[in-house]
Coordinates of C-alpha atoms in Angstrom, one line a residue:
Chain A
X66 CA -50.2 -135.3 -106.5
X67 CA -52.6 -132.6 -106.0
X68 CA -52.9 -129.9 -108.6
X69 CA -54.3 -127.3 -105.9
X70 CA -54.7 -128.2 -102.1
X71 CA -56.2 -126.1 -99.9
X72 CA -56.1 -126.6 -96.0
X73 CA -58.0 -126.7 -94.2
X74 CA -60.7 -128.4 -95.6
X75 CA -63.4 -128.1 -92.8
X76 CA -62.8 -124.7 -90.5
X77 CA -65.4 -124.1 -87.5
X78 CA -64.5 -121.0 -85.7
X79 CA -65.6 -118.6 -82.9
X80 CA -67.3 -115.1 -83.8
X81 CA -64.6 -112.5 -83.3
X82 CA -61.5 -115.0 -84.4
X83 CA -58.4 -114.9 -86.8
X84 CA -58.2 -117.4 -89.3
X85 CA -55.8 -118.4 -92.4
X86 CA -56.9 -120.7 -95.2
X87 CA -53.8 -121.7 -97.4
X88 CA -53.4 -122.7 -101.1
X89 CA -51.0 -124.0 -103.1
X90 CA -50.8 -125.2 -106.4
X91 CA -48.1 -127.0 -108.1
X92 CA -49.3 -126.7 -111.5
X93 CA -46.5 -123.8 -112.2
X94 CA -49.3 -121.5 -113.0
X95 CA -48.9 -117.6 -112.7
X96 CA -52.2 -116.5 -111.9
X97 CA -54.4 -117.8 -108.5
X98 CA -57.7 -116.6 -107.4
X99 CA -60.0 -117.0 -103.9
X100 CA -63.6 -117.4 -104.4
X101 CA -66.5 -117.5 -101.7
X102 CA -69.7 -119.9 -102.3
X103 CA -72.4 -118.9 -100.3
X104 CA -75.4 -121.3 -99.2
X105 CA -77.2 -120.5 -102.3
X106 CA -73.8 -121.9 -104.4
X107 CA -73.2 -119.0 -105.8
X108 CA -69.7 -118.5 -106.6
X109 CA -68.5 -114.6 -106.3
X110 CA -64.7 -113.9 -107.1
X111 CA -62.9 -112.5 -103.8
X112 CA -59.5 -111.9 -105.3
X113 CA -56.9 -112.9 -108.4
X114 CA -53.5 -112.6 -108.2
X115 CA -50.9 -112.6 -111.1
X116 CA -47.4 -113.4 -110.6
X117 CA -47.7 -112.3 -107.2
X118 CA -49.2 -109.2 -108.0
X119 CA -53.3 -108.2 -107.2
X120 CA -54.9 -108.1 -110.0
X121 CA -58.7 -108.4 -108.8
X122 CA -59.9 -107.2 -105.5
X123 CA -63.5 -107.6 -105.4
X124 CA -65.6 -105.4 -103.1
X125 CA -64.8 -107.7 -100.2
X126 CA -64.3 -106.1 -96.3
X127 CA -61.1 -105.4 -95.0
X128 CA -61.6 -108.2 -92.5
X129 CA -59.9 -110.5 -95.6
X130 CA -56.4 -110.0 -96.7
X131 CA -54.6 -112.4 -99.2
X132 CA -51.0 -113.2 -99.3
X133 CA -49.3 -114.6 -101.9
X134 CA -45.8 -115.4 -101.1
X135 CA -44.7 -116.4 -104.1
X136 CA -46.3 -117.6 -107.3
X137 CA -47.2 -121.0 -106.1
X138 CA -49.3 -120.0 -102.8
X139 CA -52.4 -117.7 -102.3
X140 CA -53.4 -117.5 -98.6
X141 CA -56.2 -116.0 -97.4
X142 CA -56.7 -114.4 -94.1
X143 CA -59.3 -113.6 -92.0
X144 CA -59.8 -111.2 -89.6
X145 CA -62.4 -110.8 -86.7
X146 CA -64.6 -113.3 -88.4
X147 CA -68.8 -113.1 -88.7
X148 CA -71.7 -114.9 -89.0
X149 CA -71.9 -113.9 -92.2
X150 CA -68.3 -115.2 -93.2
X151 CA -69.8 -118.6 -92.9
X152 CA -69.2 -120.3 -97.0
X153 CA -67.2 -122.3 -99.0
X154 CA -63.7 -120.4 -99.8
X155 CA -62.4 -122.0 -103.2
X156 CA -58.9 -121.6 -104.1
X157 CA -58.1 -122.0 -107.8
X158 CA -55.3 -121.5 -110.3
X159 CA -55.0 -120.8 -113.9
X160 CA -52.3 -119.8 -116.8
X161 CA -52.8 -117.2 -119.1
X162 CA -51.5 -117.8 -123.0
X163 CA -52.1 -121.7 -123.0
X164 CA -54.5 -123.5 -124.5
X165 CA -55.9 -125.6 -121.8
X166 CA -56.8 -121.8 -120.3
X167 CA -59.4 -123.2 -117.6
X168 CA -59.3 -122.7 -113.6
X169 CA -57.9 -125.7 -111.3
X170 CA -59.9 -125.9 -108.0
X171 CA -59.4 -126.7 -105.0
X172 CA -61.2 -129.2 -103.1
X173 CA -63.0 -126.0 -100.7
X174 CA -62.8 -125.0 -97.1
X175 CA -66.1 -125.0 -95.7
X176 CA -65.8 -122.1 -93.0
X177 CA -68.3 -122.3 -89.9
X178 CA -68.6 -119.2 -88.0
X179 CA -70.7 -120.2 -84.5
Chain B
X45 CA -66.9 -106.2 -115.3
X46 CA -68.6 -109.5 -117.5
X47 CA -71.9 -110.9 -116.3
X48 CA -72.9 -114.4 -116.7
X49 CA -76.8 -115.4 -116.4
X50 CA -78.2 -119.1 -116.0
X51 CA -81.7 -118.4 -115.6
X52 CA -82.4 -122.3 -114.9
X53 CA -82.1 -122.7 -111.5
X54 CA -83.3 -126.0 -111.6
X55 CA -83.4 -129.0 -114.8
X56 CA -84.6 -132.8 -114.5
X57 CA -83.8 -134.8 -117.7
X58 CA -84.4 -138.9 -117.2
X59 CA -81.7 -141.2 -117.4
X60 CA -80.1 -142.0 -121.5
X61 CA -82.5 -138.4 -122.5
X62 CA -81.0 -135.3 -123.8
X63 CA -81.0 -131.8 -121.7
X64 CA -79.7 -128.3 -122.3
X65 CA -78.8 -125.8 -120.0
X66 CA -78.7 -122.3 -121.0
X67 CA -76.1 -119.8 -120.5
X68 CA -75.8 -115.9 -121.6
X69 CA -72.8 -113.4 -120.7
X70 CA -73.0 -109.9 -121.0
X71 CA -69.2 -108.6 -121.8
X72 CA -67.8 -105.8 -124.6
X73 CA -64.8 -107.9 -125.1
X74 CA -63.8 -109.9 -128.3
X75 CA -61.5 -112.3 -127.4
X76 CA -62.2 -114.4 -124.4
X77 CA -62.8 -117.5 -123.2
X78 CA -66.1 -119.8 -121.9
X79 CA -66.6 -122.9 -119.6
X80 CA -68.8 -125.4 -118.0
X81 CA -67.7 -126.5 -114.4
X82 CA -69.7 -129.4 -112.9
X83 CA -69.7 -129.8 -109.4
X84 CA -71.2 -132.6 -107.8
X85 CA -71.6 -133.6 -103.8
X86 CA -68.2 -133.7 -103.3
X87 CA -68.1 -130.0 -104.0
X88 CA -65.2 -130.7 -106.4
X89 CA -65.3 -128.2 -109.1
X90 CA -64.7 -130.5 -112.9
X91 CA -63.9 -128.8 -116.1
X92 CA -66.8 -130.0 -118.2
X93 CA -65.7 -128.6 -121.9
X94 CA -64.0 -125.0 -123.1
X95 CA -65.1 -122.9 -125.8
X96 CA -62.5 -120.4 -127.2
X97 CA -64.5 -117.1 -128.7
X98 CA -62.4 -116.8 -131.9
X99 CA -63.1 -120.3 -132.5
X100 CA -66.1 -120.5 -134.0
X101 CA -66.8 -124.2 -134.3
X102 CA -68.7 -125.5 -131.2
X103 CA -66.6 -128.2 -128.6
X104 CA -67.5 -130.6 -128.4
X105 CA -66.4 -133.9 -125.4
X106 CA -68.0 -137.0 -125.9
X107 CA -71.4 -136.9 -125.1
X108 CA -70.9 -133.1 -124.0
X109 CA -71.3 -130.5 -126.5
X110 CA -71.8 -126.6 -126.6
X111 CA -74.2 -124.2 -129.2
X112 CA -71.5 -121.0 -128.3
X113 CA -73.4 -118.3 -130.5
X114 CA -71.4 -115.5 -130.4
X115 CA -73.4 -112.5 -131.3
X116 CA -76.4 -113.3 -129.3
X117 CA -73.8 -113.6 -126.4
X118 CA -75.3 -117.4 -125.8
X119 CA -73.1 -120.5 -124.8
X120 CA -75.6 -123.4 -124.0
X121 CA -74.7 -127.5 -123.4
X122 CA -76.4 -130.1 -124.0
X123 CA -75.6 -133.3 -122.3
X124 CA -76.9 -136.0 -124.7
X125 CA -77.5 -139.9 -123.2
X126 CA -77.8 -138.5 -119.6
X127 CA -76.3 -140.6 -116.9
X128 CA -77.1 -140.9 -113.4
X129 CA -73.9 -139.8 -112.9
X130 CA -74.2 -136.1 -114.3
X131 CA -76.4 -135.2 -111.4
X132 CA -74.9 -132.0 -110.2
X133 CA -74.4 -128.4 -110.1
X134 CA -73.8 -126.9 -113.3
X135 CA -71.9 -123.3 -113.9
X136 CA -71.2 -121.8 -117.1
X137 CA -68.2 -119.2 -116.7
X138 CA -66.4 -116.7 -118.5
X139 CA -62.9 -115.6 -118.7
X140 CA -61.6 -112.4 -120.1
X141 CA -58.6 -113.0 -121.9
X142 CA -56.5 -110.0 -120.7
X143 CA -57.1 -109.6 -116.7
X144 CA -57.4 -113.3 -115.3
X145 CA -61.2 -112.1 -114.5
X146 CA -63.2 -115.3 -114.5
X147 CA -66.3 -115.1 -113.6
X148 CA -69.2 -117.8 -112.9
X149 CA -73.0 -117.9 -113.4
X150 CA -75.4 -118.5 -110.7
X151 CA -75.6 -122.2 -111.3
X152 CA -78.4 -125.2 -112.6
X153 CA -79.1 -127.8 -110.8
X154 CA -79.5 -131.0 -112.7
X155 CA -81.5 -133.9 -111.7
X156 CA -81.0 -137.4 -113.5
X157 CA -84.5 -139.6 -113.4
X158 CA -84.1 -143.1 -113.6

């Protein structure tokens, strides 16, 4: 089973449309963040959510809103969508107070914005 | 918030050679954590080895290991007996213990020579 899926993988999309990118882990972990790799790979934090709750909102434009329905889904949504929008979104998941402290990822969703 | 610096953009190392790759992280904190992602192609994103701060002997994963140097704020690896195989992307992170705040350097390239 896949520890964090993300769908979909490949997203190509219209200037001006709504989109949704959804996540889900099943690794029982309280804590799930959205990151955004741009061309240049680098990865920049979007948002981090703790047992439902924001914890990190990144200076990121209104245009994206995450929802986390409960503590095993992050979705991230995306509102009249830009050129600029155009990256890979990572999903990923962690637990805080374990040993094994590190981030799960995702496999990506590589967004297109024509 | 924490900064994390890979000034190697690029590194070639030939196949069975040793290379490092430099990290430094700028943060106030004294308890936190540090990682190395690999991510090849694929785009996967692969837990490479951890490093706990209060922990002050260096991890070390087979023919991964980490010079974590504390005080100068320094958490290099060195991938010893390099395999054509390692060719990838390489990020060194850092997680704050108390918010769920991970964030990633800019990323190295790696090359493996045969």
């Amino acid at each position: 089973d896949t520890a964090v899926s993300q769908t979909p993988k490949y997203l190509v999309t219209q200037m001006g449309n709504d989109k949704s990118i959804k996540c889900e882990q099943n690794l029982g972990h309280d804590t799930m963040y959205w990151y955004k790799q741009d061309s240049k790979k680098f990865l920049k934090i979007m948002f981090s959510y703790n047992n439902k709750e924001l914890i990190i909102n990144e200076t990121v434009p209104n245009r994206f809103s995450p929802k986390s329905p409960d503590k095993a889904h992050l979705n991230l949504h995306i509102n009249s969508l830009e050129l600029g929008d155009s990256a890979v979104y990572f999903c990923a998941s962690s637990q805080e107070g374990q040993l094994n402290t590190e981030a799960f990822f995702g496999q990506g969703t590589r967004l297109t914005v024509v | 918030a924490q900064t994390v610096t890979q000034s190697q953009p690029e590194m070639s190392v030939q196949e069975a050679e040793t290379v490092t790759l430099s990290c430094t992280y700028d943060t106030s904190e004294s308890d936190y954590y540090l990682f190395w992602y690999k991510q090849p192609p694929s785009r996967q994103m692969i837990l490479v080895i951890r490093q706990e701060a209060y922990k002050q002997q260096n991890a070390t994963e087979n023919r991964f290991s980490v010079n974590f140097q504390k005080a100068a704020k320094s958490f290099s690896l060195k991938i010893s007996d390099s395999q054509l195989g390692d060719a990838a992307m390489y990020f060194c992170a850092y997680r704050s213990r108390n918010n769920n705040d991970m964030r990633f350097g800019a990323g190295t390239r790696l090359t493996v020579k045969p």
